[in-house]
Coordinates of C-alpha atoms in Angstrom, one line a residue:
M29 CA 21.2 15.7 14.3
T30 CA 18.7 13.9 12.0
T31 CA 19.1 13.5 8.2
T32 CA 15.8 13.2 5.7
T33 CA 15.5 10.7 3.3
S34 CA 13.5 10.9 0.0
A35 CA 11.0 8.9 1.3
S36 CA 8.3 10.1 3.7
F37 CA 9.2 8.0 6.6
P38 CA 11.9 9.5 9.0
A39 CA 15.2 8.0 9.0
A40 CA 17.7 6.8 12.2
P41 CA 19.2 9.9 13.7
L42 CA 23.1 10.2 12.7
S43 CA 25.6 9.1 15.3
A44 CA 27.3 12.1 17.0
A45 CA 30.3 10.8 15.7
D46 CA 29.1 10.9 12.0
S47 CA 30.6 14.6 10.7
R48 CA 30.9 13.5 7.1
D49 CA 29.0 15.9 5.0
D50 CA 25.3 15.8 4.7
A51 CA 25.2 15.3 0.9
S52 CA 27.2 11.9 1.3
V53 CA 24.5 10.7 3.9
A54 CA 21.6 11.5 2.0
L55 CA 23.2 9.8 -0.9
A56 CA 23.5 6.6 1.0
H57 CA 19.6 7.3 2.0
L58 CA 18.4 7.3 -1.6
D59 CA 15.4 5.7 -2.1
A60 CA 16.3 2.8 -5.3
H61 CA 13.3 4.8 -7.1
T62 CA 14.8 7.9 -7.4
A63 CA 18.5 6.3 -7.6
R64 CA 17.4 4.6 -10.8
A65 CA 15.9 7.7 -12.2
R66 CA 18.8 9.4 -11.9
F67 CA 21.4 6.5 -13.0
V68 CA 19.0 7.0 -16.7
S69 CA 19.6 10.8 -16.5
G70 CA 23.1 10.5 -16.2
D71 CA 22.9 12.5 -12.6
L72 CA 23.9 9.8 -11.0
A73 CA 26.1 6.4 -11.6
P74 CA 25.7 3.6 -9.8
S75 CA 29.4 3.4 -8.2
E76 CA 29.3 6.9 -6.7
L77 CA 25.5 5.2 -4.7
L78 CA 27.8 2.3 -4.0
Q79 CA 30.9 4.3 -2.5
A80 CA 28.2 6.6 -0.7
T81 CA 27.0 3.0 1.0
L82 CA 30.3 1.7 1.8
D83 CA 31.1 5.3 3.1
Q84 CA 28.0 5.0 5.2
I85 CA 28.9 1.5 6.5
A86 CA 32.1 2.2 7.8
A87 CA 30.7 5.3 9.7
R88 CA 28.2 3.4 11.3
N89 CA 28.1 -0.3 11.3
P90 CA 31.2 -0.4 13.8
E91 CA 28.3 0.4 16.6
V92 CA 25.4 -1.3 14.7
N93 CA 27.0 -4.4 13.8
A94 CA 24.4 -5.0 10.9
F95 CA 26.5 -7.1 8.7
T96 CA 27.9 -10.6 9.0
E97 CA 30.7 -10.0 5.5
L98 CA 31.0 -7.1 3.0
L99 CA 31.4 -8.1 -0.7
E100 CA 33.3 -5.0 -1.7
P101 CA 35.2 -6.3 -4.8
E102 CA 32.5 -8.3 -6.5
A103 CA 30.2 -5.2 -5.6
R104 CA 32.3 -2.8 -7.4
A105 CA 32.9 -4.3 -10.7
Q106 CA 29.0 -5.0 -10.5
A107 CA 28.5 -1.0 -10.1
H108 CA 31.0 -0.5 -12.6
A109 CA 29.2 -3.1 -14.7
A110 CA 26.0 -1.1 -14.2
D111 CA 27.7 2.4 -14.9
E112 CA 28.7 1.3 -18.4
A113 CA 25.2 0.1 -19.0
Y114 CA 23.3 3.4 -18.3
A115 CA 25.7 5.2 -20.3
R116 CA 25.3 3.0 -23.3
W117 CA 21.3 2.9 -22.8
R118 CA 19.3 5.5 -25.1
P119 CA 15.3 5.7 -25.3
G120 CA 13.9 3.1 -27.2
D121 CA 16.4 0.4 -25.8
A122 CA 15.0 -2.8 -24.1
P123 CA 14.0 -2.1 -20.6
L124 CA 17.0 -2.0 -18.3
P125 CA 17.0 -4.5 -15.4
P126 CA 14.5 -3.5 -12.7
L127 CA 17.4 -3.4 -10.2
L128 CA 20.7 -2.6 -12.1
G129 CA 22.7 -0.8 -10.3
I130 CA 20.7 -0.9 -7.0
P131 CA 22.8 -2.0 -3.4
V132 CA 21.2 -4.6 -1.9
A133 CA 21.8 -6.4 1.7
T134 CA 21.2 -10.0 1.6
K135 CA 20.6 -12.0 5.3
E136 CA 23.4 -14.4 5.2
K137 CA 20.6 -17.3 5.7
H138 CA 20.0 -16.4 1.8
G139 CA 22.8 -18.2 0.3
I140 CA 25.3 -17.5 -2.5
A141 CA 27.3 -20.5 -4.2
G142 CA 30.4 -20.0 -2.7
R143 CA 29.8 -17.8 0.8
S144 CA 28.9 -19.0 4.7
L145 CA 25.6 -20.5 5.2
E146 CA 26.2 -20.5 8.7
Q147 CA 22.9 -18.8 10.1
G148 CA 25.0 -18.0 12.9
L149 CA 25.4 -21.2 14.7
V150 CA 28.5 -22.9 15.6
A151 CA 27.6 -26.0 14.6
C152 CA 27.4 -24.5 11.2
R153 CA 30.7 -23.1 11.0
G154 CA 32.7 -23.3 7.8
Q155 CA 29.3 -24.4 5.8
R156 CA 29.0 -22.7 2.6
A157 CA 26.4 -22.9 0.1
S158 CA 26.5 -24.8 -2.8
A159 CA 24.0 -22.6 -5.0
H160 CA 22.5 -19.1 -5.1
H161 CA 19.5 -19.3 -2.9
P162 CA 16.4 -18.3 -5.4
V163 CA 16.2 -14.7 -4.3
V164 CA 19.6 -14.5 -4.8
A165 CA 19.6 -15.7 -8.0
R166 CA 16.9 -13.5 -8.9
I167 CA 18.1 -10.2 -7.5
F168 CA 21.6 -11.1 -9.8
V169 CA 19.5 -11.4 -12.6
A170 CA 17.5 -8.0 -11.8
G171 CA 21.0 -6.2 -11.8
G172 CA 21.2 -5.6 -8.0
V173 CA 24.5 -5.1 -6.4
I174 CA 24.7 -7.2 -3.4
H175 CA 27.2 -5.4 -1.2
G176 CA 27.3 -7.3 2.0
R177 CA 24.9 -10.0 3.9
T178 CA 23.0 -9.3 7.6
T179 CA 23.1 -10.6 10.9
S180 CA 20.5 -12.8 12.3
P181 CA 20.1 -14.8 15.5
E182 CA 21.0 -18.3 15.8
F183 CA 18.5 -20.3 13.2
S184 CA 16.4 -16.9 13.1
C185 CA 14.6 -18.3 16.1
A186 CA 14.4 -15.0 18.2
T187 CA 12.9 -11.2 17.9
T188 CA 16.3 -9.5 18.9
T189 CA 19.5 -10.2 16.9
H190 CA 22.5 -10.8 18.7
S191 CA 24.4 -14.4 18.8
P192 CA 28.1 -15.7 19.9
M193 CA 29.0 -16.1 16.4
W194 CA 28.3 -12.7 15.4
G195 CA 28.0 -10.4 18.5
V196 CA 24.7 -8.1 19.1
T197 CA 22.9 -6.1 16.4
R198 CA 22.3 -2.6 17.6
N199 CA 19.2 -0.2 16.7
P200 CA 20.4 3.0 14.9
W201 CA 17.9 4.9 16.1
N202 CA 18.9 3.9 19.9
L203 CA 22.1 2.0 20.2
A204 CA 20.6 0.2 23.7
A205 CA 17.8 -1.0 21.5
T206 CA 17.5 -4.1 19.2
P207 CA 16.4 -3.6 15.6
G208 CA 14.3 -6.5 15.9
G209 CA 14.9 -9.9 14.7
S210 CA 15.4 -12.4 12.9
S211 CA 15.8 -10.1 10.2
G212 CA 17.5 -7.3 12.7
G213 CA 20.8 -6.7 10.4
A214 CA 18.6 -5.9 7.2
G215 CA 16.0 -3.3 9.3
A216 CA 19.5 -2.0 11.0
A217 CA 21.6 -1.4 7.8
L218 CA 18.2 -0.2 5.7
A219 CA 17.9 2.4 8.7
A220 CA 21.3 3.7 8.9
G221 CA 21.7 4.3 5.2
M222 CA 23.8 1.1 4.6
T223 CA 22.0 -0.4 1.8
T224 CA 18.9 0.7 -0.4
L225 CA 17.3 -2.5 -0.6
A226 CA 17.6 -5.7 1.9
T227 CA 16.2 -9.6 1.8
A228 CA 14.4 -10.8 5.0
S229 CA 12.6 -13.6 6.4
D230 CA 9.4 -14.4 8.3
I231 CA 8.1 -17.5 10.3
A232 CA 6.4 -15.9 13.0
G233 CA 7.1 -11.9 12.5
S234 CA 11.0 -11.8 11.5
T235 CA 10.4 -9.3 8.5
R236 CA 7.8 -7.1 10.3
I237 CA 9.4 -6.8 13.7
P238 CA 12.6 -5.1 12.3
A239 CA 10.5 -2.9 10.2
G240 CA 8.4 -1.8 13.3
F241 CA 11.8 -1.1 15.2
T242 CA 13.8 0.7 12.7
G243 CA 10.9 2.8 10.8
T244 CA 11.6 0.9 7.7
V245 CA 8.6 -1.1 5.4
G246 CA 9.4 -4.8 5.4
Y247 CA 6.7 -7.5 3.5
K248 CA 5.4 -10.8 4.1
A249 CA 4.3 -12.4 1.4
P250 CA 1.2 -15.4 1.0
Y251 CA 2.7 -18.6 1.8
G252 CA 4.8 -19.6 -1.4
R253 CA 4.4 -16.5 -3.3
I254 CA 8.5 -15.9 -2.6
P255 CA 10.5 -19.1 -3.4
G256 CA 12.7 -20.9 -0.4
L257 CA 14.6 -23.9 -0.1
P258 CA 13.7 -27.0 0.9
P259 CA 12.7 -29.2 3.1
L260 CA 12.1 -26.5 5.5
A261 CA 10.3 -24.4 2.6
A262 CA 7.3 -26.8 3.5
D263 CA 7.2 -25.2 6.4
T264 CA 3.3 -23.2 6.3
Y265 CA 4.1 -20.6 8.6
R266 CA 7.7 -19.2 6.7
G267 CA 8.0 -17.1 4.2
D268 CA 11.1 -14.9 2.0
G269 CA 10.4 -10.7 1.9
P270 CA 11.8 -7.7 1.0
M271 CA 12.5 -4.9 3.1
G272 CA 13.2 -1.1 2.3
R273 CA 12.8 2.2 3.6
T274 CA 9.8 3.1 1.0
V275 CA 6.6 1.0 0.2
A276 CA 7.4 1.7 -3.7
D277 CA 10.8 0.0 -2.9
T278 CA 9.4 -3.0 -1.1
A279 CA 7.1 -3.5 -3.9
L280 CA 9.7 -3.4 -6.4
L281 CA 12.0 -6.2 -4.7
S282 CA 8.8 -8.0 -4.0
Q283 CA 8.3 -8.5 -7.7
V284 CA 11.7 -9.4 -8.6
M285 CA 12.1 -11.9 -5.6
S286 CA 8.2 -13.6 -6.2
G287 CA 6.8 -16.1 -8.7
R288 CA 7.1 -19.9 -9.5
H289 CA 10.4 -21.6 -9.3
P290 CA 11.4 -25.2 -9.9
I291 CA 13.5 -25.6 -6.9
D292 CA 10.3 -25.0 -4.4
H293 CA 7.1 -26.7 -5.3
A294 CA 5.0 -24.7 -3.1
S295 CA 6.2 -21.3 -5.0
W296 CA 3.1 -19.8 -7.4
G297 CA 2.1 -17.0 -9.4
P298 CA 4.0 -15.1 -11.8
H299 CA 7.7 -13.6 -11.6
G300 CA 8.4 -10.2 -12.3
G301 CA 5.8 -7.7 -13.7
D302 CA 4.7 -4.5 -12.3
D303 CA 1.3 -5.2 -10.5
L304 CA 2.1 -4.2 -7.0
I305 CA 4.0 -0.8 -8.3
A306 CA 0.6 -0.7 -10.3
A307 CA -1.5 -0.5 -6.7
L308 CA 0.4 2.4 -5.3
R309 CA -2.1 5.1 -5.3
G310 CA -1.3 7.1 -2.9
A311 CA -4.2 8.9 -0.3
D312 CA -6.6 8.6 -3.4
G313 CA -6.6 4.6 -3.5
V314 CA -8.5 4.0 0.1
R315 CA -11.4 6.3 -0.9
G316 CA -14.2 4.3 0.0
M317 CA -12.3 1.2 1.3
R318 CA -13.5 -0.3 4.8
I319 CA -10.0 -0.4 7.0
G320 CA -10.7 -2.7 10.1
L321 CA -8.7 -1.6 12.9
S322 CA -7.8 -3.6 16.0
L323 CA -5.9 -2.1 18.6
T324 CA -4.9 -5.4 20.2
L325 CA -6.1 -7.7 18.0
G326 CA -7.6 -9.6 21.2
D327 CA -5.5 -8.8 24.4
Y328 CA -2.1 -8.2 23.3
P329 CA -1.0 -5.2 25.9
V330 CA 0.1 -2.8 23.5
A331 CA 1.9 0.3 24.6
E332 CA 0.3 3.7 25.3
S333 CA 2.8 5.4 22.5
I334 CA 2.1 2.3 20.1
R335 CA -1.5 2.4 20.6
D336 CA -1.6 6.5 19.9
R337 CA 0.5 6.2 16.8
T338 CA -2.0 3.3 15.2
V339 CA -5.0 5.2 16.0
R340 CA -3.4 8.4 14.6
V341 CA -3.0 6.3 11.1
A342 CA -6.6 5.3 11.3
E343 CA -7.9 8.8 11.3
A344 CA -5.6 9.8 8.4
L345 CA -7.1 7.0 6.7
A346 CA -10.6 8.0 7.4
S347 CA -9.5 11.6 6.3
A348 CA -8.6 10.3 3.0
G349 CA -11.9 8.7 2.9
A350 CA -11.9 5.6 4.0
E351 CA -14.7 3.9 6.2
I352 CA -12.7 2.8 10.0
V353 CA -14.0 -0.4 11.2
E354 CA -13.7 -2.1 14.6
V355 CA -12.4 -5.2 14.4
R356 CA -13.0 -7.6 17.5
L357 CA -11.3 -10.9 17.5
P358 CA -11.0 -13.4 20.2
W359 CA -7.2 -14.3 20.4
T360 CA -5.4 -14.1 23.5
T361 CA -1.3 -14.1 23.4
E362 CA -1.0 -17.5 25.4
R363 CA -3.3 -19.0 23.3
L364 CA -1.4 -17.9 19.9
R365 CA 1.7 -18.3 21.6
H366 CA 0.4 -22.4 22.3
V367 CA -0.8 -22.5 18.9
A368 CA 2.5 -21.3 17.1
F369 CA 5.0 -23.6 19.3
T370 CA 2.9 -26.3 19.1
H371 CA 3.5 -26.1 15.4
F372 CA 7.0 -25.2 16.0
G373 CA 7.1 -28.5 17.9
H374 CA 6.7 -30.6 14.7
L375 CA 8.9 -29.3 11.9
L376 CA 11.0 -26.3 12.9
G377 CA 12.0 -27.1 16.7
P378 CA 13.2 -30.7 16.1
A379 CA 15.4 -29.4 12.9
M380 CA 16.9 -27.1 15.5
A381 CA 17.8 -29.9 17.6
A382 CA 18.7 -32.2 15.1
I383 CA 21.3 -29.8 13.7
T384 CA 22.9 -28.3 16.5
R385 CA 22.9 -32.0 18.5
G386 CA 26.3 -32.1 20.2
T387 CA 27.0 -28.4 20.4
E388 CA 24.6 -27.5 22.7
S389 CA 26.6 -25.8 25.5
E390 CA 27.9 -23.2 22.8
L391 CA 23.7 -22.1 21.8
A392 CA 22.5 -19.2 22.7
A393 CA 20.3 -19.0 25.6
Y394 CA 17.4 -17.9 23.3
T395 CA 17.9 -20.9 21.4
R396 CA 18.1 -23.5 23.8
R397 CA 14.7 -21.8 25.4
F398 CA 12.8 -22.1 21.5
I399 CA 14.0 -25.6 21.4
A400 CA 12.8 -26.4 24.9
D401 CA 9.7 -24.8 24.6
A402 CA 8.7 -26.2 20.7
A403 CA 9.3 -29.9 22.4
R404 CA 7.1 -29.0 25.6
A405 CA 4.4 -27.7 23.6
V406 CA 3.9 -30.3 21.0
N407 CA 4.2 -33.0 24.0
G408 CA 0.8 -34.9 23.2
V409 CA -0.9 -32.8 20.8
S410 CA -0.5 -34.7 17.0
L411 CA 0.3 -33.2 13.9
P412 CA -4.0 -33.3 12.9
E413 CA -4.6 -31.9 16.1
S414 CA -2.0 -28.7 15.6
L415 CA -3.5 -28.2 12.3
A416 CA -6.9 -27.8 13.9
L417 CA -5.3 -25.5 15.9
D418 CA -4.2 -23.6 12.8
A419 CA -7.6 -23.8 11.4
E420 CA -9.3 -22.2 14.2
V421 CA -7.3 -18.8 14.4
Q422 CA -7.6 -19.1 10.4
A423 CA -11.4 -19.1 10.6
E424 CA -11.3 -16.4 13.5
L425 CA -9.4 -14.1 10.8
A426 CA -11.8 -14.8 8.1
E427 CA -14.3 -14.4 10.0
A428 CA -13.2 -11.0 11.6
M429 CA -12.5 -9.7 8.3
S430 CA -15.8 -10.3 6.4
R431 CA -16.6 -6.8 6.1
V432 CA -13.5 -4.9 5.6
D433 CA -11.0 -5.1 2.6
V434 CA -7.8 -5.0 4.8
L435 CA -7.3 -4.9 8.7
V436 CA -4.6 -2.8 10.6
T437 CA -3.0 -3.6 13.7
P438 CA -0.1 -2.2 15.6
T439 CA 3.0 -4.2 15.1
Q440 CA 4.7 -4.4 18.2
A441 CA 3.4 -4.0 21.6
V442 CA 6.4 -2.9 23.5
E443 CA 8.1 0.1 22.4
M444 CA 11.7 -1.6 22.6
L445 CA 13.5 -4.5 23.5
D446 CA 17.2 -4.6 24.9
A447 CA 19.9 -5.3 21.8
D448 CA 21.7 -8.1 24.3
G449 CA 18.5 -9.0 26.3
D450 CA 17.6 -13.0 26.3
Y451 CA 14.2 -12.4 27.6
L452 CA 14.3 -16.2 29.4
D453 CA 11.8 -15.4 31.8
G454 CA 9.5 -13.5 29.6
I455 CA 8.8 -9.8 29.7
D456 CA 7.1 -7.1 32.2
V457 CA 5.0 -4.9 29.9
V458 CA 2.6 -2.0 30.8
D459 CA -0.3 -1.7 28.4
A460 CA -2.1 1.7 27.2
T461 CA -4.6 1.7 30.7
G462 CA -1.3 1.5 32.5
A463 CA -2.2 -2.1 33.8
A464 CA 0.9 -3.8 33.9
R465 CA 1.2 -8.0 33.1
H466 CA 3.7 -10.2 32.9
L467 CA 4.2 -11.9 29.6
E468 CA 5.1 -16.0 29.8
H469 CA 7.3 -15.1 26.4
Y470 CA 8.6 -12.3 24.9
W471 CA 7.3 -13.6 21.4
E472 CA 3.8 -12.3 22.8
A473 CA 4.9 -8.5 22.6
H474 CA 4.8 -8.6 19.3
L475 CA 1.0 -8.7 17.2
T476 CA 2.7 -10.7 14.0
S477 CA 2.8 -14.3 14.6
P478 CA -1.2 -15.0 14.2
F479 CA -0.7 -13.9 10.2
N480 CA 2.0 -16.7 9.9
I481 CA -0.5 -19.1 11.2
A482 CA -2.7 -17.5 8.5
N483 CA -0.5 -17.7 6.3
R484 CA -2.1 -17.2 3.0
V485 CA -2.6 -13.4 3.9
P486 CA -0.2 -11.1 2.6
V487 CA 0.7 -8.6 5.7
L488 CA 2.5 -5.1 4.7
A489 CA 4.4 -3.3 7.7
V490 CA 5.0 0.7 7.6
P491 CA 6.2 2.8 9.9
S492 CA 3.5 4.9 12.4
G493 CA 6.0 7.2 14.1
V494 CA 8.6 7.3 16.8
S495 CA 8.1 6.3 20.5
P496 CA 9.7 8.1 23.6
S497 CA 12.3 5.3 23.9
G498 CA 13.6 6.8 20.8
V499 CA 12.6 3.8 18.7
P500 CA 10.2 3.8 16.0
T501 CA 6.4 2.1 16.1
G502 CA 5.0 0.7 13.4
V503 CA 1.5 -1.0 12.1
Q504 CA 0.8 -4.0 9.9
I505 CA -1.6 -4.1 7.0
V506 CA -3.2 -7.6 6.6
G507 CA -5.0 -8.4 3.2
H508 CA -7.2 -11.3 2.6
P509 CA -5.6 -14.3 1.8
F510 CA -3.6 -13.7 -2.1
A511 CA -5.0 -10.2 -1.9
E512 CA -1.5 -8.6 -2.6
A513 CA -2.1 -5.4 -4.0
S514 CA -4.4 -4.4 -1.2
V515 CA -1.9 -4.0 1.3
F516 CA 0.6 -1.9 -1.0
T517 CA -2.5 0.3 -1.8
V518 CA -3.2 1.3 2.2
G519 CA 0.4 1.4 2.7
S520 CA 1.5 4.0 -0.1
A521 CA -2.0 6.2 1.0
I522 CA 0.0 5.9 4.9
E523 CA 3.4 6.4 3.5
E524 CA 1.5 9.7 1.6
L525 CA -0.5 10.5 4.6
L526 CA 2.1 10.3 7.6
P527 CA 3.5 13.6 6.9
A528 CA 0.4 15.3 7.9
L529 CA 1.2 13.3 11.2
E530 CA 3.2 15.0 13.4
F531 CA 6.1 13.4 15.0
P532 CA 6.5 14.0 18.4
Y533 CA 10.0 13.1 19.1
G534 CA 12.3 15.0 16.9
A535 CA 12.1 13.0 13.8
T536 CA 12.2 15.2 10.6
T537 CA 10.2 13.6 7.4
R538 CA 10.3 14.2 3.6
T539 CA 7.6 13.6 1.2
T540 CA 8.4 11.8 -2.0
P541 CA 6.4 12.3 -5.1
R542 CA 3.6 10.2 -5.6
I543 CA 4.1 7.2 -7.9
S544 CA 1.4 6.4 -9.9
G545 CA -0.2 3.3 -11.6

């Protein structure tokens, strides 16, 4: 049994054990724009949406395990306050806050004052945030109802989501599979209808990989566009970001989160506004655009089903009047892994080692492997030399994209990863030609890290279909540095065009009304 959402992308199948009525389940999968319109009309109250969301958590979370904690009493109070605000509001009054009454799940690393800030690490057990993370503070100001906090791997350093502290988070589409990482709890919660919006973060794909594996939408903004916390906000690979079930919802949350903030001196740009929503023009928006297509980003061993889904996305964009241009890049997964881990060896790896010193025996195996890999990669490579490696990748991407408006490429190379996998010995993969290959590090199974190396580019990850494993597949839309609107324009076109693509593995879709600028 499957359920449809108000988005044009498919929703995760319902558990066979879930016998609740379809109306309640559909309400839990409502997108934020539709929910807000219904709040304004009086057809739905925020407290009713929250209740449906909490009911869905009770039904699905025991098998999915997407939350570290629920904030039910506080969320109910916020939802009831939103009920009253909508009841009082009349046309002509000042606009209501953009997220008023919308359920939002925040990644545990995005601290809430007085709540845990443990990041899945035994070494940080009992630590609490002294203040709200900037994105949390902005969500509260925008009226968002934060009802739960989502799981991640230890220190957000893996592309699966499990830890000794929080257990294994599973993919609602296929419980044997991971929802990805590190924002796996966010992706799983969205796919299962356990939240309407979610916060995420991304240092090598940690927003886009879960989006790809869960049939949701994730956005990696240009470095500094969404404020983070020092000192690690200084890491030019990193960034916090939004996830949703639709492109419009993801744009809405990005507008709330973005903009200069005094705590992060690398942050930039305006806060609020509607520039990203205005960029959502559906299929009409790509007419005349030159869209680059790279199926492998060099030599990534992309599975046949994922390659097929990506080609069909490109064909749909071409049918809407875009010119599709093949883009070639001189990259190998081995080289990109070396560049990234050399960077990590100068900042993130030493930070993790310092934080976890004395508790190494209690760390997850993948965390120990990350720290060791970063130390090994940086050995004998100076910081200026590491920056030169980054600059070479950035220059190659700039050259490859010089004749196109955006680049479209798969998000992941493999159909699924095991929910509890450590992949300490790497991963064996089969590419679209049927050729078998062993990747030294399972991070090489995702086509995401190059765009953290070149982290001034915006990247929007959207679904492209469902693989034979029953796990969704996705594509990334990569823009030129700081050109955020372009990726949302193309994302909205894919979202509108995707129902014309046949999902061959039983997923169902339902198209939303177009959003005009």
